[in-house]
Amino acid sequence: MSFPLSVLDLAPVAPGQTVTDSIAASVALAQRAEEQGYTRVWYAEHHNMPSIASSATSVVISHVGAHTKTIRLGAGGVMLPNHSPLVIAEQFGTLDAMYPGRIDLGLGRAPGSDQNTMYAMRTDPRSSDRFPQDVLELQAYFAGDTRVPGVDAIPGRGSHVPLYILGSSTFGAQLAAALGLPYAHASHFAPQALRAAVEIYRRDFQPSLQLQAPHVIAGANVVAADTTEAARAEFEGMRRIRATSLFGRGKTFTDEEAQLLLDSGAGRQIDSMLTHSAVGTPSEVREQLTEFRRFADADEVIVGHASSTLEGRLRSTTLLAEAMETVSA
């Protein structure tokens, strides 16, 4: 059994660690994924979140690219309402010039931040309404067929960096289908619309110059360990981290306090977000992930290795790859 597997790296900053530690860990994770034959590693744009270090997504990609050789690297994704299409075309055109044939650009419609952070970024709350038009403008810059008279993306013009539409609802699926672009669903934290979105995307897909047939990427959380007990312990740690991050209001919690937070009701929401998670020994994770791929009707699965330590993420990356025998396309 073989299907493409990729890695979503949230560049976590664990308690007691620095951003420097987090970025070094991202390099190590990408190197391990490359060694094990994963297709790509993506980094997501988040802002004003002390536990995530990938806000300057293109900078992280550039740094990891310098420490890897063959694996594809990209954004999963850039939140386009926060930026002008020209600036993103220049950034990813530069990355493509540095690492030819290795760069992906996933695009999201959400701002990836709260209202105050949107103000700090000078983001117009209505900018998400322009998302389809901004995707087309960005695509035209890469094609060398600008929609803004007299303005070209340099670097970027003619680079044809492949675009991917990200989504957690049916909107992104409809747009990806209409534009003939790959669709990546954020089912690793927003599972509710997965089946409906994929069905719409496959039904309505229109071939394009970039893509002749639909391509679905579905997200899942993974903790693979040498024993079921060790994997479940790692997963419980991740549940506590998620609970304190989302509901802790910036406070520091002991494990016992975090468990009380989960038990008080937060656990239901966390567990809903983590519906699509494969946890256990390599053989158990292989079964769960294979079944998830069938459920999602996905061509590719992108996984967030959800251990709280770098050592755990690296071990999970290796065990999953070995369990799948081969994870390249």
PDB file of C-alpha atoms in Angstrom, residues 171-318:
ATOM      1  CA  PHE A 171     -16.173  27.768   0.079  1.00  0.00           C
ATOM      2  CA  GLY A 172     -12.541  26.857  -0.546  1.00  0.00           C
ATOM      3  CA  ALA A 173     -13.576  23.615  -2.225  1.00  0.00           C
ATOM      4  CA  GLN A 174     -15.856  25.485  -4.630  1.00  0.00           C
ATOM      5  CA  LEU A 175     -13.137  28.001  -5.474  1.00  0.00           C
ATOM      6  CA  ALA A 176     -10.464  25.333  -5.981  1.00  0.00           C
ATOM      7  CA  ALA A 177     -12.822  23.410  -8.273  1.00  0.00           C
ATOM      8  CA  ALA A 178     -13.690  26.485 -10.337  1.00  0.00           C
ATOM      9  CA  LEU A 179     -10.027  27.479 -10.767  1.00  0.00           C
ATOM     10  CA  GLY A 180      -8.752  23.959 -11.360  1.00  0.00           C
ATOM     11  CA  LEU A 181      -6.390  24.022  -8.374  1.00  0.00           C
ATOM     12  CA  PRO A 182      -5.517  21.394  -5.740  1.00  0.00           C
ATOM     13  CA  TYR A 183      -7.623  21.530  -2.579  1.00  0.00           C
ATOM     14  CA  ALA A 184      -6.292  21.004   0.958  1.00  0.00           C
ATOM     15  CA  HIS A 185      -8.819  20.584   3.765  1.00  0.00           C
ATOM     16  CA  ALA A 186      -7.912  21.550   7.341  1.00  0.00           C
ATOM     17  CA  SER A 187      -9.475  18.403   8.760  1.00  0.00           C
ATOM     18  CA  HIS A 188      -6.720  18.139  11.369  1.00  0.00           C
ATOM     19  CA  PHE A 189      -8.581  20.788  13.389  1.00  0.00           C
ATOM     20  CA  ALA A 190     -11.822  21.524  11.484  1.00  0.00           C
ATOM     21  CA  PRO A 191     -13.291  18.132  10.507  1.00  0.00           C
ATOM     22  CA  GLN A 192     -16.985  18.953  10.198  1.00  0.00           C
ATOM     23  CA  ALA A 193     -17.213  19.859   6.483  1.00  0.00           C
ATOM     24  CA  LEU A 194     -14.553  17.474   5.164  1.00  0.00           C
ATOM     25  CA  ARG A 195     -16.766  15.007   3.283  1.00  0.00           C
ATOM     26  CA  ALA A 196     -19.087  17.672   1.866  1.00  0.00           C
ATOM     27  CA  ALA A 197     -16.181  19.851   0.724  1.00  0.00           C
ATOM     28  CA  VAL A 198     -14.374  16.998  -1.029  1.00  0.00           C
ATOM     29  CA  GLU A 199     -17.571  15.849  -2.737  1.00  0.00           C
ATOM     30  CA  ILE A 200     -18.232  19.367  -4.076  1.00  0.00           C
ATOM     31  CA  TYR A 201     -14.623  19.758  -5.200  1.00  0.00           C
ATOM     32  CA  ARG A 202     -14.520  16.482  -7.119  1.00  0.00           C
ATOM     33  CA  ARG A 203     -17.961  17.032  -8.655  1.00  0.00           C
ATOM     34  CA  ASP A 204     -17.320  20.575  -9.881  1.00  0.00           C
ATOM     35  CA  PHE A 205     -13.598  20.426 -10.744  1.00  0.00           C
ATOM     36  CA  GLN A 206     -12.608  22.203 -13.977  1.00  0.00           C
ATOM     37  CA  PRO A 207      -9.230  21.241 -15.498  1.00  0.00           C
ATOM     38  CA  SER A 208      -6.656  24.012 -15.753  1.00  0.00           C
ATOM     39  CA  LEU A 209      -3.132  24.600 -17.018  1.00  0.00           C
ATOM     40  CA  GLN A 210      -1.803  23.725 -13.555  1.00  0.00           C
ATOM     41  CA  LEU A 211      -3.955  20.648 -12.892  1.00  0.00           C
ATOM     42  CA  GLN A 212      -5.834  18.282 -15.202  1.00  0.00           C
ATOM     43  CA  ALA A 213      -7.539  16.152 -12.533  1.00  0.00           C
ATOM     44  CA  PRO A 214      -8.665  16.848  -8.947  1.00  0.00           C
ATOM     45  CA  HIS A 215      -6.105  16.518  -6.173  1.00  0.00           C
ATOM     46  CA  VAL A 216      -7.278  16.430  -2.551  1.00  0.00           C
ATOM     47  CA  ILE A 217      -4.979  16.805   0.453  1.00  0.00           C
ATOM     48  CA  ALA A 218      -6.564  16.020   3.836  1.00  0.00           C
ATOM     49  CA  GLY A 219      -5.022  16.837   7.212  1.00  0.00           C
ATOM     50  CA  ALA A 220      -4.735  14.494  10.190  1.00  0.00           C
ATOM     51  CA  ASN A 221      -2.920  14.430  13.522  1.00  0.00           C
ATOM     52  CA  VAL A 222      -0.509  11.564  14.157  1.00  0.00           C
ATOM     53  CA  VAL A 223       1.302  10.197  17.181  1.00  0.00           C
ATOM     54  CA  ALA A 224       3.224   7.025  16.370  1.00  0.00           C
ATOM     55  CA  ALA A 225       5.297   5.491  19.165  1.00  0.00           C
ATOM     56  CA  ASP A 226       6.842   2.150  20.071  1.00  0.00           C
ATOM     57  CA  THR A 227       3.923   1.243  22.326  1.00  0.00           C
ATOM     58  CA  THR A 228       0.244   2.137  22.381  1.00  0.00           C
ATOM     59  CA  GLU A 229       0.611   3.463  25.926  1.00  0.00           C
ATOM     60  CA  ALA A 230       3.461   5.801  24.988  1.00  0.00           C
ATOM     61  CA  ALA A 231       1.522   7.148  22.010  1.00  0.00           C
ATOM     62  CA  ARG A 232      -1.593   7.778  24.079  1.00  0.00           C
ATOM     63  CA  ALA A 233       0.449   9.546  26.766  1.00  0.00           C
ATOM     64  CA  GLU A 234       1.932  11.839  24.102  1.00  0.00           C
ATOM     65  CA  PHE A 235      -1.528  12.490  22.679  1.00  0.00           C
ATOM     66  CA  GLU A 236      -2.911  13.363  26.117  1.00  0.00           C
ATOM     67  CA  GLY A 237      -0.088  15.860  26.520  1.00  0.00           C
ATOM     68  CA  MET A 238      -1.089  17.450  23.237  1.00  0.00           C
ATOM     69  CA  ARG A 239      -4.729  17.657  24.368  1.00  0.00           C
ATOM     70  CA  ARG A 240      -3.617  19.540  27.471  1.00  0.00           C
ATOM     71  CA  ILE A 241      -1.490  21.935  25.415  1.00  0.00           C
ATOM     72  CA  ARG A 242      -4.403  22.628  23.054  1.00  0.00           C
ATOM     73  CA  ALA A 243      -6.772  23.246  25.967  1.00  0.00           C
ATOM     74  CA  THR A 244      -4.502  25.722  27.721  1.00  0.00           C
ATOM     75  CA  SER A 245      -3.650  27.457  24.445  1.00  0.00           C
ATOM     76  CA  LEU A 246      -7.299  27.949  23.461  1.00  0.00           C
ATOM     77  CA  PHE A 247      -8.947  28.427  26.850  1.00  0.00           C
ATOM     78  CA  GLY A 248      -6.141  29.296  29.272  1.00  0.00           C
ATOM     79  CA  ARG A 249      -6.247  33.085  28.673  1.00  0.00           C
ATOM     80  CA  GLY A 250      -2.475  33.339  28.730  1.00  0.00           C
ATOM     81  CA  LYS A 251      -2.050  31.663  32.107  1.00  0.00           C
ATOM     82  CA  THR A 252       0.499  28.961  32.917  1.00  0.00           C
ATOM     83  CA  PHE A 253      -0.989  25.609  33.940  1.00  0.00           C
ATOM     84  CA  THR A 254       0.364  22.501  35.591  1.00  0.00           C
ATOM     85  CA  ASP A 255      -0.603  19.184  33.988  1.00  0.00           C
ATOM     86  CA  GLU A 256      -3.158  18.674  36.752  1.00  0.00           C
ATOM     87  CA  GLU A 257      -4.728  22.103  36.168  1.00  0.00           C
ATOM     88  CA  ALA A 258      -4.798  21.517  32.416  1.00  0.00           C
ATOM     89  CA  GLN A 259      -6.572  18.203  32.998  1.00  0.00           C
ATOM     90  CA  LEU A 260      -9.171  19.979  35.151  1.00  0.00           C
ATOM     91  CA  LEU A 261      -9.699  22.408  32.270  1.00  0.00           C
ATOM     92  CA  LEU A 262     -10.276  19.491  29.905  1.00  0.00           C
ATOM     93  CA  ASP A 263     -12.634  17.809  32.355  1.00  0.00           C
ATOM     94  CA  SER A 264     -14.638  21.020  32.836  1.00  0.00           C
ATOM     95  CA  GLY A 265     -15.923  20.976  29.253  1.00  0.00           C
ATOM     96  CA  ALA A 266     -13.019  22.143  27.140  1.00  0.00           C
ATOM     97  CA  GLY A 267     -12.230  18.512  26.402  1.00  0.00           C
ATOM     98  CA  ARG A 268     -15.338  18.098  24.257  1.00  0.00           C
ATOM     99  CA  GLN A 269     -14.327  20.916  21.933  1.00  0.00           C
ATOM    100  CA  ILE A 270     -10.708  19.757  21.796  1.00  0.00           C
ATOM    101  CA  ASP A 271     -11.762  16.207  20.982  1.00  0.00           C
ATOM    102  CA  SER A 272     -14.078  17.474  18.251  1.00  0.00           C
ATOM    103  CA  MET A 273     -11.168  19.365  16.696  1.00  0.00           C
ATOM    104  CA  LEU A 274      -8.967  16.267  16.931  1.00  0.00           C
ATOM    105  CA  THR A 275     -11.508  13.883  15.402  1.00  0.00           C
ATOM    106  CA  HIS A 276      -9.101  12.810  12.679  1.00  0.00           C
ATOM    107  CA  SER A 277      -6.127  11.619  14.701  1.00  0.00           C
ATOM    108  CA  ALA A 278      -4.111   8.416  14.334  1.00  0.00           C
ATOM    109  CA  VAL A 279      -2.531   7.362  17.631  1.00  0.00           C
ATOM    110  CA  GLY A 280      -0.688   4.171  18.553  1.00  0.00           C
ATOM    111  CA  THR A 281       1.993   1.778  17.387  1.00  0.00           C
ATOM    112  CA  PRO A 282       3.145   1.904  13.744  1.00  0.00           C
ATOM    113  CA  SER A 283       0.716  -0.819  12.684  1.00  0.00           C
ATOM    114  CA  GLU A 284      -2.178   0.828  14.547  1.00  0.00           C
ATOM    115  CA  VAL A 285      -1.421   4.219  13.014  1.00  0.00           C
ATOM    116  CA  ARG A 286      -1.115   2.686   9.550  1.00  0.00           C
ATOM    117  CA  GLU A 287      -4.598   1.184   9.873  1.00  0.00           C
ATOM    118  CA  GLN A 288      -6.125   4.391  11.201  1.00  0.00           C
ATOM    119  CA  LEU A 289      -4.500   6.612   8.589  1.00  0.00           C
ATOM    120  CA  THR A 290      -5.396   4.300   5.722  1.00  0.00           C
ATOM    121  CA  GLU A 291      -9.009   4.305   6.856  1.00  0.00           C
ATOM    122  CA  PHE A 292      -8.924   8.111   7.188  1.00  0.00           C
ATOM    123  CA  ARG A 293      -7.657   8.448   3.632  1.00  0.00           C
ATOM    124  CA  ARG A 294     -10.575   6.322   2.399  1.00  0.00           C
ATOM    125  CA  PHE A 295     -13.059   8.305   4.498  1.00  0.00           C
ATOM    126  CA  ALA A 296     -11.703  11.621   3.200  1.00  0.00           C
ATOM    127  CA  ASP A 297     -11.439  10.411  -0.415  1.00  0.00           C
ATOM    128  CA  ALA A 298      -7.984  12.028  -0.384  1.00  0.00           C
ATOM    129  CA  ASP A 299      -5.157  11.669  -2.884  1.00  0.00           C
ATOM    130  CA  GLU A 300      -2.612  12.751  -0.271  1.00  0.00           C
ATOM    131  CA  VAL A 301      -2.575  12.996   3.520  1.00  0.00           C
ATOM    132  CA  ILE A 302      -0.692  15.739   5.325  1.00  0.00           C
ATOM    133  CA  VAL A 303       0.029  14.935   8.962  1.00  0.00           C
ATOM    134  CA  GLY A 304       0.876  16.978  11.997  1.00  0.00           C
ATOM    135  CA  HIS A 305       3.089  14.845  14.227  1.00  0.00           C
ATOM    136  CA  ALA A 306       1.528  15.850  17.501  1.00  0.00           C
ATOM    137  CA  SER A 307       4.103  14.868  20.109  1.00  0.00           C
ATOM    138  CA  SER A 308       5.040  17.625  22.546  1.00  0.00           C
ATOM    139  CA  THR A 309       8.795  17.060  22.142  1.00  0.00           C
ATOM    140  CA  LEU A 310      11.061  17.167  19.117  1.00  0.00           C
ATOM    141  CA  GLU A 311      12.291  13.668  19.889  1.00  0.00           C
ATOM    142  CA  GLY A 312       8.704  12.410  19.868  1.00  0.00           C
ATOM    143  CA  ARG A 313       7.936  14.137  16.550  1.00  0.00           C
ATOM    144  CA  LEU A 314      11.068  12.762  14.916  1.00  0.00           C
ATOM    145  CA  ARG A 315      10.328   9.253  16.166  1.00  0.00           C
ATOM    146  CA  SER A 316       6.720   9.502  14.992  1.00  0.00           C
ATOM    147  CA  THR A 317       7.891  10.722  11.565  1.00  0.00           C
ATOM    148  CA  THR A 318      10.202   7.733  11.187  1.00  0.00           C
TER     149      THR A 318
END
